[in-house]
Amino acid sequence: DTGVSQDPRHKITKRGQNVTFRCDPISEHNRLYWYRQTLGQGPEFLTYFQNEAQLEKSRLLSDRFSAERPKGSFSTLEIQRTEQGDSAMYLCASSFKGPTNEKLFFGSGTQLSVL
Amino acid sequence: SQQGEEDPQALSIQEGENATMNCSYKTSINNLQWYRQNSGRGLVHLILIRSNEREKHSGRLRVTLDTSKKSSSLLITASRAADTASYFCALQETSGSRLTFGEGTQLTVNP
């Protein structure tokens, strides 16, 4: 499978616990994005990387959220001290940023439920 | 937020009919894209239209862009039950790189 893969597919956790999600982008893609989506809403931008550099982070993202992309390959998104409001689908996408307009390739997402 | 606003929020049609979804926005854009999402899955890119283009076709999809009115429409012709999904417009602004999504249109095609 050469698409974007996310792990785990589902995560159930108790409030206050830390969770970490992983995203493996398409190998030749240099950009990686994280979005959050709640039921009936569009994806909300969280952050993105170009290679290993985190270029932009949403102001909506609290300091409980951190993302990394070591060596410009896979990425992890960690949420510390989870709250019930963090329950959502977390989507990862990758793209190749070149001279032409870019399009995103999405993974299937990680569905987080905070009890 | 610079996201697009989609209209209608929900659309229900019969198989074989055409479906039209609209997206309005407020900022200057580099391009506008349409994505599809089946329930509980990730989004799939459908079509991209650049700010200097007015119309694009891809199979049964037709997208128009009117930058003077800051609006776009997605037309799906001869709809099928398998077209049932949520459709999102996404804006890539000239000033930044993030892709900002609208709230989506839920399309239901009844067999």
PDB file of C-alpha atoms in Angstrom:
ATOM      1  CA  ASP A   1       0.000   0.000   0.000  1.00  0.00           C
ATOM      2  CA  THR A   2       1.581   3.265  -1.067  1.00  0.00           C
ATOM      3  CA  GLY A   3      -1.027   5.601   0.437  1.00  0.00           C
ATOM      4  CA  VAL A   4      -0.996   7.566   3.682  1.00  0.00           C
ATOM      5  CA  SER A   5      -1.369   5.280   6.676  1.00  0.00           C
ATOM      6  CA  GLN A   6      -2.415   6.191  10.194  1.00  0.00           C
ATOM      7  CA  ASP A   7      -2.172   4.201  13.372  1.00  0.00           C
ATOM      8  CA  PRO A   8      -4.167   3.387  15.402  1.00  0.00           C
ATOM      9  CA  ARG A   9      -7.480   3.454  13.579  1.00  0.00           C
ATOM     10  CA  HIS A  10      -9.389   3.908  16.819  1.00  0.00           C
ATOM     11  CA  LYS A  11      -8.292   5.014  20.271  1.00  0.00           C
ATOM     12  CA  ILE A  12     -10.373   5.095  23.435  1.00  0.00           C
ATOM     13  CA  THR A  13      -8.812   6.739  26.442  1.00  0.00           C
ATOM     14  CA  LYS A  14      -9.760   8.161  29.798  1.00  0.00           C
ATOM     15  CA  ARG A  15      -9.686  11.866  30.477  1.00  0.00           C
ATOM     16  CA  GLY A  16      -6.285  12.972  31.662  1.00  0.00           C
ATOM     17  CA  GLN A  17      -4.327  10.291  29.818  1.00  0.00           C
ATOM     18  CA  ASN A  18      -1.780  11.006  27.095  1.00  0.00           C
ATOM     19  CA  VAL A  19      -2.232   9.627  23.591  1.00  0.00           C
ATOM     20  CA  THR A  20       0.053   9.459  20.565  1.00  0.00           C
ATOM     21  CA  PHE A  21      -0.906   8.928  16.952  1.00  0.00           C
ATOM     22  CA  ARG A  22       1.349   8.031  14.071  1.00  0.00           C
ATOM     23  CA  CYS A  23       1.183   8.959  10.411  1.00  0.00           C
ATOM     24  CA  ASP A  24       3.249   7.492   7.588  1.00  0.00           C
ATOM     25  CA  PRO A  25       3.005   9.702   4.501  1.00  0.00           C
ATOM     26  CA  ILE A  26       3.527   8.769   0.873  1.00  0.00           C
ATOM     27  CA  SER A  27       7.269   8.299   0.645  1.00  0.00           C
ATOM     28  CA  GLU A  28       8.144  10.959  -1.934  1.00  0.00           C
ATOM     29  CA  HIS A  29       5.970  13.633  -0.318  1.00  0.00           C
ATOM     30  CA  ASN A  30       7.770  16.456   1.458  1.00  0.00           C
ATOM     31  CA  ARG A  31       4.779  17.980   3.242  1.00  0.00           C
ATOM     32  CA  LEU A  32       2.708  16.464   6.012  1.00  0.00           C
ATOM     33  CA  TYR A  33      -0.440  17.939   7.524  1.00  0.00           C
ATOM     34  CA  TRP A  34      -2.556  17.206  10.590  1.00  0.00           C
ATOM     35  CA  TYR A  35      -6.239  18.079  10.687  1.00  0.00           C
ATOM     36  CA  ARG A  36      -8.964  17.461  13.245  1.00  0.00           C
ATOM     37  CA  GLN A  37     -12.554  16.763  12.286  1.00  0.00           C
ATOM     38  CA  THR A  38     -15.672  16.469  14.410  1.00  0.00           C
ATOM     39  CA  LEU A  39     -18.954  14.976  13.263  1.00  0.00           C
ATOM     40  CA  GLY A  40     -20.710  17.057  10.645  1.00  0.00           C
ATOM     41  CA  GLN A  41     -17.868  19.546  10.332  1.00  0.00           C
ATOM     42  CA  GLY A  42     -15.077  20.110   7.873  1.00  0.00           C
ATOM     43  CA  PRO A  43     -11.454  19.292   8.697  1.00  0.00           C
ATOM     44  CA  GLU A  44      -9.821  21.895  10.918  1.00  0.00           C
ATOM     45  CA  PHE A  45      -6.156  22.648  10.300  1.00  0.00           C
ATOM     46  CA  LEU A  46      -3.788  21.842  13.178  1.00  0.00           C
ATOM     47  CA  THR A  47      -0.239  21.966  11.859  1.00  0.00           C
ATOM     48  CA  TYR A  48       2.002  21.095   8.943  1.00  0.00           C
ATOM     49  CA  PHE A  49       5.606  20.147   8.215  1.00  0.00           C
ATOM     50  CA  GLN A  50       7.839  20.582   5.241  1.00  0.00           C
ATOM     51  CA  ASN A  51      10.408  17.833   5.559  1.00  0.00           C
ATOM     52  CA  GLU A  52      11.291  17.873   9.267  1.00  0.00           C
ATOM     53  CA  ALA A  53      10.479  21.535   9.891  1.00  0.00           C
ATOM     54  CA  GLN A  54       7.156  22.456  11.485  1.00  0.00           C
ATOM     55  CA  LEU A  55       6.192  25.505   9.441  1.00  0.00           C
ATOM     56  CA  GLU A  56       2.812  26.445  10.851  1.00  0.00           C
ATOM     57  CA  LYS A  57       0.725  25.646  13.879  1.00  0.00           C
ATOM     58  CA  SER A  58      -2.886  26.666  14.375  1.00  0.00           C
ATOM     59  CA  ARG A  59      -3.587  29.207  17.088  1.00  0.00           C
ATOM     60  CA  LEU A  60      -6.411  26.906  18.122  1.00  0.00           C
ATOM     61  CA  LEU A  61      -3.884  24.257  19.086  1.00  0.00           C
ATOM     62  CA  SER A  62      -3.295  24.313  22.815  1.00  0.00           C
ATOM     63  CA  ASP A  63       0.073  23.546  24.378  1.00  0.00           C
ATOM     64  CA  ARG A  64      -1.231  20.068  25.213  1.00  0.00           C
ATOM     65  CA  PHE A  65      -0.780  19.200  21.541  1.00  0.00           C
ATOM     66  CA  SER A  66       2.629  18.531  20.050  1.00  0.00           C
ATOM     67  CA  ALA A  67       3.674  17.119  16.728  1.00  0.00           C
ATOM     68  CA  GLU A  68       6.995  15.916  15.417  1.00  0.00           C
ATOM     69  CA  ARG A  69       8.356  14.697  12.133  1.00  0.00           C
ATOM     70  CA  PRO A  70      11.866  13.408  12.797  1.00  0.00           C
ATOM     71  CA  LYS A  71      13.993  12.947   9.696  1.00  0.00           C
ATOM     72  CA  GLY A  72      11.163  14.238   7.527  1.00  0.00           C
ATOM     73  CA  SER A  73       9.484  10.852   7.281  1.00  0.00           C
ATOM     74  CA  PHE A  74       6.690   9.672   9.593  1.00  0.00           C
ATOM     75  CA  SER A  75       5.016  12.045  12.037  1.00  0.00           C
ATOM     76  CA  THR A  76       3.553  11.704  15.500  1.00  0.00           C
ATOM     77  CA  LEU A  77       0.854  13.793  17.129  1.00  0.00           C
ATOM     78  CA  GLU A  78       0.711  13.679  20.913  1.00  0.00           C
ATOM     79  CA  ILE A  79      -2.103  14.981  23.074  1.00  0.00           C
ATOM     80  CA  GLN A  80      -1.287  15.321  26.752  1.00  0.00           C
ATOM     81  CA  ARG A  81      -3.858  15.336  29.554  1.00  0.00           C
ATOM     82  CA  THR A  82      -6.706  14.563  27.188  1.00  0.00           C
ATOM     83  CA  GLU A  83     -10.081  16.240  27.645  1.00  0.00           C
ATOM     84  CA  GLN A  84     -13.491  15.156  26.417  1.00  0.00           C
ATOM     85  CA  GLY A  85     -13.423  18.010  23.927  1.00  0.00           C
ATOM     86  CA  ASP A  86     -10.453  16.353  22.225  1.00  0.00           C
ATOM     87  CA  SER A  87     -12.729  13.582  20.968  1.00  0.00           C
ATOM     88  CA  ALA A  88     -12.572  13.790  17.184  1.00  0.00           C
ATOM     89  CA  MET A  89     -11.180  12.202  14.056  1.00  0.00           C
ATOM     90  CA  TYR A  90      -7.528  13.135  13.578  1.00  0.00           C
ATOM     91  CA  LEU A  91      -6.583  13.166   9.918  1.00  0.00           C
ATOM     92  CA  CYS A  92      -3.128  13.147   8.423  1.00  0.00           C
ATOM     93  CA  ALA A  93      -2.418  14.186   4.847  1.00  0.00           C
ATOM     94  CA  SER A  94       0.694  14.457   2.734  1.00  0.00           C
ATOM     95  CA  SER A  95       1.584  16.274  -0.445  1.00  0.00           C
ATOM     96  CA  PHE A  96       4.464  17.120  -2.712  1.00  0.00           C
ATOM     97  CA  LYS A  97       5.054  20.844  -2.700  1.00  0.00           C
ATOM     98  CA  GLY A  98       6.433  21.769  -6.061  1.00  0.00           C
ATOM     99  CA  PRO A  99       6.104  24.693  -8.440  1.00  0.00           C
ATOM    100  CA  THR A 100       2.544  23.731  -9.287  1.00  0.00           C
ATOM    101  CA  ASN A 101      -0.466  23.707  -7.032  1.00  0.00           C
ATOM    102  CA  GLU A 102      -0.450  20.958  -4.481  1.00  0.00           C
ATOM    103  CA  LYS A 103      -3.204  18.520  -3.601  1.00  0.00           C
ATOM    104  CA  LEU A 104      -3.469  16.540  -0.403  1.00  0.00           C
ATOM    105  CA  PHE A 105      -3.615  12.789   0.007  1.00  0.00           C
ATOM    106  CA  PHE A 106      -5.381  11.802   3.216  1.00  0.00           C
ATOM    107  CA  GLY A 107      -5.106   8.816   5.471  1.00  0.00           C
ATOM    108  CA  SER A 108      -8.184   7.125   6.911  1.00  0.00           C
ATOM    109  CA  GLY A 109      -7.780   8.922  10.220  1.00  0.00           C
ATOM    110  CA  THR A 110      -7.560   8.028  13.892  1.00  0.00           C
ATOM    111  CA  GLN A 111     -10.858   8.245  15.759  1.00  0.00           C
ATOM    112  CA  LEU A 112     -10.207   9.397  19.329  1.00  0.00           C
ATOM    113  CA  SER A 113     -12.810   8.955  22.047  1.00  0.00           C
ATOM    114  CA  VAL A 114     -12.066  10.486  25.439  1.00  0.00           C
ATOM    115  CA  LEU A 115     -14.256   9.099  28.207  1.00  0.00           C
TER     116      LEU A 115
ATOM    117  CA  SER B   1     -11.432  31.867   9.478  1.00  0.00           C
ATOM    118  CA  GLN B   2     -10.914  31.985   5.727  1.00  0.00           C
ATOM    119  CA  GLN B   3     -12.784  28.789   5.032  1.00  0.00           C
ATOM    120  CA  GLY B   4     -15.319  28.433   2.281  1.00  0.00           C
ATOM    121  CA  GLU B   5     -19.000  28.281   2.993  1.00  0.00           C
ATOM    122  CA  GLU B   6     -20.889  25.549   1.250  1.00  0.00           C
ATOM    123  CA  ASP B   7     -24.461  25.481   0.131  1.00  0.00           C
ATOM    124  CA  PRO B   8     -26.606  23.511   0.560  1.00  0.00           C
ATOM    125  CA  GLN B   9     -25.626  21.753   3.787  1.00  0.00           C
ATOM    126  CA  ALA B  10     -27.513  18.665   2.624  1.00  0.00           C
ATOM    127  CA  LEU B  11     -28.816  17.526  -0.737  1.00  0.00           C
ATOM    128  CA  SER B  12     -30.955  14.489  -1.538  1.00  0.00           C
ATOM    129  CA  ILE B  13     -31.582  13.475  -5.149  1.00  0.00           C
ATOM    130  CA  GLN B  14     -32.572  10.459  -7.213  1.00  0.00           C
ATOM    131  CA  GLU B  15     -30.111   8.384  -9.153  1.00  0.00           C
ATOM    132  CA  GLY B  16     -29.560   9.812 -12.615  1.00  0.00           C
ATOM    133  CA  GLU B  17     -30.195  13.413 -11.565  1.00  0.00           C
ATOM    134  CA  ASN B  18     -27.517  16.079 -11.459  1.00  0.00           C
ATOM    135  CA  ALA B  19     -26.195  17.440  -8.167  1.00  0.00           C
ATOM    136  CA  THR B  20     -24.876  20.971  -7.754  1.00  0.00           C
ATOM    137  CA  MET B  21     -22.975  22.204  -4.719  1.00  0.00           C
ATOM    138  CA  ASN B  22     -21.736  25.727  -4.193  1.00  0.00           C
ATOM    139  CA  CYS B  23     -18.835  27.224  -2.282  1.00  0.00           C
ATOM    140  CA  SER B  24     -18.383  30.899  -1.444  1.00  0.00           C
ATOM    141  CA  TYR B  25     -15.319  32.476   0.116  1.00  0.00           C
ATOM    142  CA  LYS B  26     -14.008  35.859   1.174  1.00  0.00           C
ATOM    143  CA  THR B  27     -10.271  35.915   0.589  1.00  0.00           C
ATOM    144  CA  SER B  28      -7.953  35.833  -2.411  1.00  0.00           C
ATOM    145  CA  ILE B  29      -7.039  32.339  -3.458  1.00  0.00           C
ATOM    146  CA  ASN B  30      -4.297  30.562  -5.346  1.00  0.00           C
ATOM    147  CA  ASN B  31      -6.556  27.635  -6.101  1.00  0.00           C
ATOM    148  CA  LEU B  32      -9.761  25.986  -4.964  1.00  0.00           C
ATOM    149  CA  GLN B  33     -10.106  22.251  -4.554  1.00  0.00           C
ATOM    150  CA  TRP B  34     -12.973  19.823  -4.043  1.00  0.00           C
ATOM    151  CA  TYR B  35     -12.692  16.718  -1.908  1.00  0.00           C
ATOM    152  CA  ARG B  36     -15.041  13.849  -1.193  1.00  0.00           C
ATOM    153  CA  GLN B  37     -15.381  11.937   2.069  1.00  0.00           C
ATOM    154  CA  ASN B  38     -17.246   8.724   2.644  1.00  0.00           C
ATOM    155  CA  SER B  39     -18.557   8.228   6.164  1.00  0.00           C
ATOM    156  CA  GLY B  40     -15.783   7.564   8.676  1.00  0.00           C
ATOM    157  CA  ARG B  41     -13.006   7.707   6.092  1.00  0.00           C
ATOM    158  CA  GLY B  42     -10.357  10.131   4.929  1.00  0.00           C
ATOM    159  CA  LEU B  43     -10.873  12.694   2.206  1.00  0.00           C
ATOM    160  CA  VAL B  44     -10.193  12.023  -1.452  1.00  0.00           C
ATOM    161  CA  HIS B  45      -9.114  14.762  -3.834  1.00  0.00           C
ATOM    162  CA  LEU B  46     -11.510  15.220  -6.744  1.00  0.00           C
ATOM    163  CA  ILE B  47     -10.459  18.272  -8.710  1.00  0.00           C
ATOM    164  CA  LEU B  48      -8.370  21.438  -8.466  1.00  0.00           C
ATOM    165  CA  ILE B  49      -9.110  24.703 -10.243  1.00  0.00           C
ATOM    166  CA  ARG B  50      -6.584  27.526 -10.330  1.00  0.00           C
ATOM    167  CA  SER B  51      -7.509  31.145  -9.793  1.00  0.00           C
ATOM    168  CA  ASN B  52      -6.913  31.938 -13.479  1.00  0.00           C
ATOM    169  CA  GLU B  53      -9.212  29.146 -14.653  1.00  0.00           C
ATOM    170  CA  ARG B  54     -12.967  29.405 -15.050  1.00  0.00           C
ATOM    171  CA  GLU B  55     -14.058  25.829 -15.644  1.00  0.00           C
ATOM    172  CA  LYS B  56     -12.648  22.314 -15.417  1.00  0.00           C
ATOM    173  CA  HIS B  57     -14.021  18.892 -16.193  1.00  0.00           C
ATOM    174  CA  SER B  58     -13.110  15.472 -14.886  1.00  0.00           C
ATOM    175  CA  GLY B  59     -15.362  12.603 -15.918  1.00  0.00           C
ATOM    176  CA  ARG B  60     -18.835  13.358 -14.534  1.00  0.00           C
ATOM    177  CA  LEU B  61     -17.510  16.325 -12.530  1.00  0.00           C
ATOM    178  CA  ARG B  62     -17.631  19.918 -13.659  1.00  0.00           C
ATOM    179  CA  VAL B  63     -16.208  22.725 -11.545  1.00  0.00           C
ATOM    180  CA  THR B  64     -16.598  26.421 -12.176  1.00  0.00           C
ATOM    181  CA  LEU B  65     -14.829  29.296 -10.490  1.00  0.00           C
ATOM    182  CA  ASP B  66     -15.892  32.947 -10.484  1.00  0.00           C
ATOM    183  CA  THR B  67     -13.195  34.958  -8.714  1.00  0.00           C
ATOM    184  CA  SER B  68     -15.151  38.211  -9.094  1.00  0.00           C
ATOM    185  CA  LYS B  69     -18.007  36.698  -7.098  1.00  0.00           C
ATOM    186  CA  LYS B  70     -15.644  34.595  -4.977  1.00  0.00           C
ATOM    187  CA  SER B  71     -17.641  31.470  -5.601  1.00  0.00           C
ATOM    188  CA  SER B  72     -17.290  28.008  -7.059  1.00  0.00           C
ATOM    189  CA  SER B  73     -19.683  25.248  -7.944  1.00  0.00           C
ATOM    190  CA  LEU B  74     -19.293  21.501  -8.286  1.00  0.00           C
ATOM    191  CA  LEU B  75     -21.667  19.705 -10.631  1.00  0.00           C
ATOM    192  CA  ILE B  76     -21.963  15.926 -10.603  1.00  0.00           C
ATOM    193  CA  THR B  77     -23.876  14.704 -13.635  1.00  0.00           C
ATOM    194  CA  ALA B  78     -25.881  11.487 -13.913  1.00  0.00           C
ATOM    195  CA  SER B  79     -25.467  10.773 -10.208  1.00  0.00           C
ATOM    196  CA  ARG B  80     -25.151   7.254  -8.830  1.00  0.00           C
ATOM    197  CA  ALA B  81     -25.905   5.809  -5.405  1.00  0.00           C
ATOM    198  CA  ALA B  82     -22.143   5.404  -4.966  1.00  0.00           C
ATOM    199  CA  ASP B  83     -21.768   9.203  -5.137  1.00  0.00           C
ATOM    200  CA  THR B  84     -23.393   9.421  -1.692  1.00  0.00           C
ATOM    201  CA  ALA B  85     -20.785  11.180   0.466  1.00  0.00           C
ATOM    202  CA  SER B  86     -19.798  14.534   1.945  1.00  0.00           C
ATOM    203  CA  TYR B  87     -18.217  17.002  -0.440  1.00  0.00           C
ATOM    204  CA  PHE B  88     -15.875  19.744   0.761  1.00  0.00           C
ATOM    205  CA  CYS B  89     -14.393  22.737  -0.938  1.00  0.00           C
ATOM    206  CA  ALA B  90     -10.921  23.750   0.189  1.00  0.00           C
ATOM    207  CA  LEU B  91      -9.101  27.013  -0.393  1.00  0.00           C
ATOM    208  CA  GLN B  92      -5.405  27.556  -0.830  1.00  0.00           C
ATOM    209  CA  GLU B  93      -4.776  31.232  -0.242  1.00  0.00           C
ATOM    210  CA  THR B  94      -2.166  33.232  -2.031  1.00  0.00           C
ATOM    211  CA  SER B  95      -0.680  34.368   1.231  1.00  0.00           C
ATOM    212  CA  GLY B  96      -0.172  31.024   2.925  1.00  0.00           C
ATOM    213  CA  SER B  97       0.159  27.351   2.307  1.00  0.00           C
ATOM    214  CA  ARG B  98      -2.507  25.799   4.461  1.00  0.00           C
ATOM    215  CA  LEU B  99      -5.554  24.296   2.798  1.00  0.00           C
ATOM    216  CA  THR B 100      -8.694  25.498   4.575  1.00  0.00           C
ATOM    217  CA  PHE B 101     -11.832  23.396   4.324  1.00  0.00           C
ATOM    218  CA  GLY B 102     -15.474  24.362   4.354  1.00  0.00           C
ATOM    219  CA  GLU B 103     -18.188  22.658   6.373  1.00  0.00           C
ATOM    220  CA  GLY B 104     -19.230  20.410   3.516  1.00  0.00           C
ATOM    221  CA  THR B 105     -22.359  19.338   1.664  1.00  0.00           C
ATOM    222  CA  GLN B 106     -23.846  15.954   2.511  1.00  0.00           C
ATOM    223  CA  LEU B 107     -25.069  14.403  -0.728  1.00  0.00           C
ATOM    224  CA  THR B 108     -27.466  11.471  -0.685  1.00  0.00           C
ATOM    225  CA  VAL B 109     -28.279   9.768  -3.972  1.00  0.00           C
ATOM    226  CA  ASN B 110     -31.296   7.517  -3.685  1.00  0.00           C
ATOM    227  CA  PRO B 111     -31.398   4.420  -5.905  1.00  0.00           C
TER     228      PRO B 111
END
